Amino acid sequence: MEPSILAQQTVNGLVLGTSYGLIAIGYTMVYGIIGMINFAHGEIYMVSAYLTAIFLAVLASFGITSVPFTLVVVLAATICVTALHGWFLERIAYRPLRNSTRLAPLITAIGLSLVLQNYVRLSQGARSQGIPTLLQGSFAIPIDSHGNLIRITHVQTLIVIVALLSMAVLTFIMHRTSLGRACRATEQDRIMASLLGIDTDRVIAIVFIIGAAMAAIAGVLVSLNYGSFDFHIGFVTGIKAFTAAVLGGIGSLPGAMLGGLILGLAESFFAGFVNSDYKDVFAFSLLVLILIFRPSGLLGQPQITKV
Amino acid sequence: MKKTSFYGMVLALIALLAPPAMAEETIPIGVAGPLTGAYAAFGEQLWRGAEQAAKDINAAGGVNGKKIELFKGDDACEPKQARAVASQLTDRHGVKAVIGHFCSSSTIPASDVYAEAGILHITPASTNPMVTERRITTLFRTCGRDNQQGSVGADFVVNKLKAKAIAVIHDKDTYGQGLADSMRAELHRMGKKEVLYEGLTRGEKDFNALVTKLKSVNADAVYFGGLHNEAGPLVRQMKEQGLKATLISGDGIVSEEFVVAAGGPTFAEGVHMTFGRDPRKIKEGQEVVEQLRKTGYEPEGYTLYAYATMQIIAAAITATRSTDGATLAKWLHTNDVPTVMGSKGWDAKGDLKVSDYVMYRWNAKGSYAEVP
Amino acid sequence: MGAFFIQPLITAALVLVLTAPISGLVLDGYRFDLHWQPPLWLALAAFFIHVGLILIRRLLRPGQKAPPQQNSRQIHPTVLRTATILLPLLGLLLPFFLGKYWLTVAILALIYVLLALGLNIVVGLAGMLDLGFVAFYAVGAYGYALGQEYLGLGFWAALPLGASLAAGLGMILGFPVLRMHGDYLAIVTLGFGEIIRLILNNWVSFTGGPNGMRVDSPTLLGLEFSRRAKEGNVPFHEFLGIDYSSNHRHIFIYLILFLVVLATLSLVTRLKHMPLGRSWEALREDEIACRSLGINHVTVKLSAFALGAMIGGIGGVFFAASQGFVNPTSFTFFESALILAIVVLGGLGSIPGVIIAAIVITVLPELLRDFSDYRVLVFGLAMVCMMIWRPKGLVQNRRPVFQRRSA
């Protein structure tokens, strides 16, 4: 095994894993706070990919060509509108079910993801859509003396940097601000939190907004990276991100990122060194194995059952 | 309150269950393909072509004085839906012939239903050999076969490109894997062995791990059996990782969407593919091409194939004055039909007598041209 | 009156902002076309829906909440008894009045009834969230296809084979997941379902991969339901001296399937009142309490898994038989989600609810086929609205209560 190939596969896995991790955060936060698997979250990511392309097209029609400016504006606009989607869905579809059975919101989420997928398909057409290449070029890093090198594109670098930054910001919010405290309190005991004067409905709404915003960051960066998307991408990515969230321990923020990275690396190494036909089989088997030995995921808190 | 709405529902149910009141003058014909789902672009090609043809034929007085009436069937490229659509078309709409099914994996199960109903079934796009190898007498196709595509592809890779390390990749679907297998068989026949034979997952976008693997085996030609949604990101990631290998594929990427999926012409440039002689350049079809372009639709890919298929069905019904599948099939087996794509004739299996696969190359302008 | 419209106006404005980019700016390559109408229509629709909701709420308020109708809802025993006799009879007669298309839909509906009954044991009664139920369905279907291909088994041999294969697999899956709870269980079963599908798709030399496998239709005492029988056999229509019709085969499948569904129904209803069924429900409510009372949670959970899986496997065999063709794309995660939706929409644990929901969920998309473009959208919307309207499902599961007779 050549070191350059090994290094390149590690890079591939890390970049893929980071994008899984960003989306997994949405799953993990919503699960942590209301104990619900938000299956529509993958579709939120898909919507954000479309929004990216649309805002890019709008900016281009104004004749704006400055790449940093475009990037910042598109990122900000996409985050805002996607977050609004997250909030809106919570308001109309999940809040009415707040005190109902555990499975009812799950079914609503499945229904919502069908609705979102088909709404986008009917509005934008079933074609693949593309994004013009904004950042071209890559860093070439020599690995050994034979001239073997690994390539990391600028967009891939950007993905990792932005993901780390947003993780840092999110961790700060959750641990150092009053909003974060309210979130954690609601997570632990919703009734008690509301007795103490926390508007839990508002907190839950904010969690949906944060989750959607993280999915939007992933949506912008990943679409820039692959250059194309269609209305179907939410499903496959959503399942993988959900797997990542559970792998890391659902409810735990660093767990989501860790789960994403492990999943990304596992897929990349298995596809690269064994067989890409069976990479998903390997990824899911790994998940089952890890959960057998650590039933609450890698960083999850074991559930304490009270009698 | 409750009762009325209940009766309303019952009435609506009955209305839907009852066979549609059929006006005597029309000949119902089904058009089936992926109108929704990830491959809806191809379904649209089939529908546009068939619709235009039906319009033109009806404007010219119809078939034996009867108008053609089209029925849409959406299979989303799923075998289960394909069967449901097939029995809906035959049973509820009573179609006399079917143009369609795009994906081979849909055409094969659906063809059993049509054969059982004894109606003519012509696919304009399913190239998997199994479609006609099962010897259903009422089944024809107006496109080529994957083994023909594979041999053109293999010949190009070995003799023109003089590639030393050839990798074969597929999308684990009936069409893609069938095409890749034909290519591989053809390579083996020429005494070459591929350096890598692997599948990727439909619907994914990240193939970086696979590309790095291609790099590690020093592939200089990559044959891909699959559709544009996956071919686009694959070629883009190959170029981003600095892999200088030529990507060759089949007729699954003949759509401008391929350029979009690859992220622009810079990435799509240099990709080769096999496809029938561009139907838009055949002189019989010029008038139709102009007409379609006037409606704002570029008749790429399989649009004209579907148009031609409709003409073939109309010609057979006109000549035999019958809509019985066996009669029509017998006539088609012995007669050639002039279409917008030139004259077409069929062998005993229902395959075209002459297939004309040629190699195309995507250029820097985002369109494709025949390789001289 | 002003306040009446303010909220809907805010909603409409919100919807406008939400939908303006996606449905108003349609991408065309790297440029876009402006379609200003769709967002306005959607906003208008949102406005009227909100007004409607407020109106409904106002109208309902004066009468407070409808009083609990527990007693008036109780169905009279004689009505119930006639229904249990009449409905199966109706079901048996139904196929003779249906065209081929609706016959295939009816078969599919029955298959979903079977699947939902199976999943209902696992999710509804035993309370274990299973997102990979499709795995057992796939095992049943492929059990038949592979058994026919490699062992030369017919439908009647495949039925017990598929059922026991699926049940065995359910046990194997059950062991490792016994330790897990709730959603960890859900994701492991989801992963398991995907693993089965991926293996079926990738193992081309054994399962035919994406090309799928062909399956023969069942026979009645050796009589085949095809136009021409295989060597040495007599086709059904020649044996009876009637004209060939492809409907015969479907009617035959429908009838056996209907009997199997009836058998499963009586099994499940009985189980609910037997110690095993009671312990499933008890375990769902409080595992620790059950274990302290000496209920063996391992056997109880495994039996639920195995029984549910077995019913799923039987459903799979029938699916293969009625389709005549199996292929991995029929066994995606979406299928699991659909079966789960049936169970939840029907009302967890409620058997009549599950049957109604299964029929609705298979027939509704077929009715919507005429609006092909909007089919799935409407289906998804219906799912969301149903859940909000009746979060506990169509028929709420009422547990047998012991009431003291009041004098």
Coordinates of C-alpha atoms in Angstrom, one line a residue, chain A residues 9 32 39-40 74 91 136 145 162 170 199 213 228-229 231 246 248 262 277:
Chain A
Q9 CA -8.1 8.1 1.0
G32 CA -31.8 15.3 22.0
F39 CA -36.6 12.1 8.8
A40 CA -37.3 15.3 6.8
V74 CA -24.9 33.0 -0.7
R91 CA -44.4 25.0 13.6
Q136 CA -11.0 26.0 -8.8
S145 CA 10.5 11.5 -2.8
V162 CA -16.1 26.0 7.9
L170 CA -22.2 25.8 18.2
D199 CA -40.4 29.0 27.0
A213 CA -28.8 26.1 9.5
S228 CA -24.4 19.0 -9.1
F229 CA -27.4 17.8 -7.2
F231 CA -34.1 16.5 -5.7
V246 CA -26.5 7.3 16.1
G248 CA -21.6 8.9 17.7
I262 CA -15.8 7.5 11.4
D277 CA -19.7 -2.6 -4.1

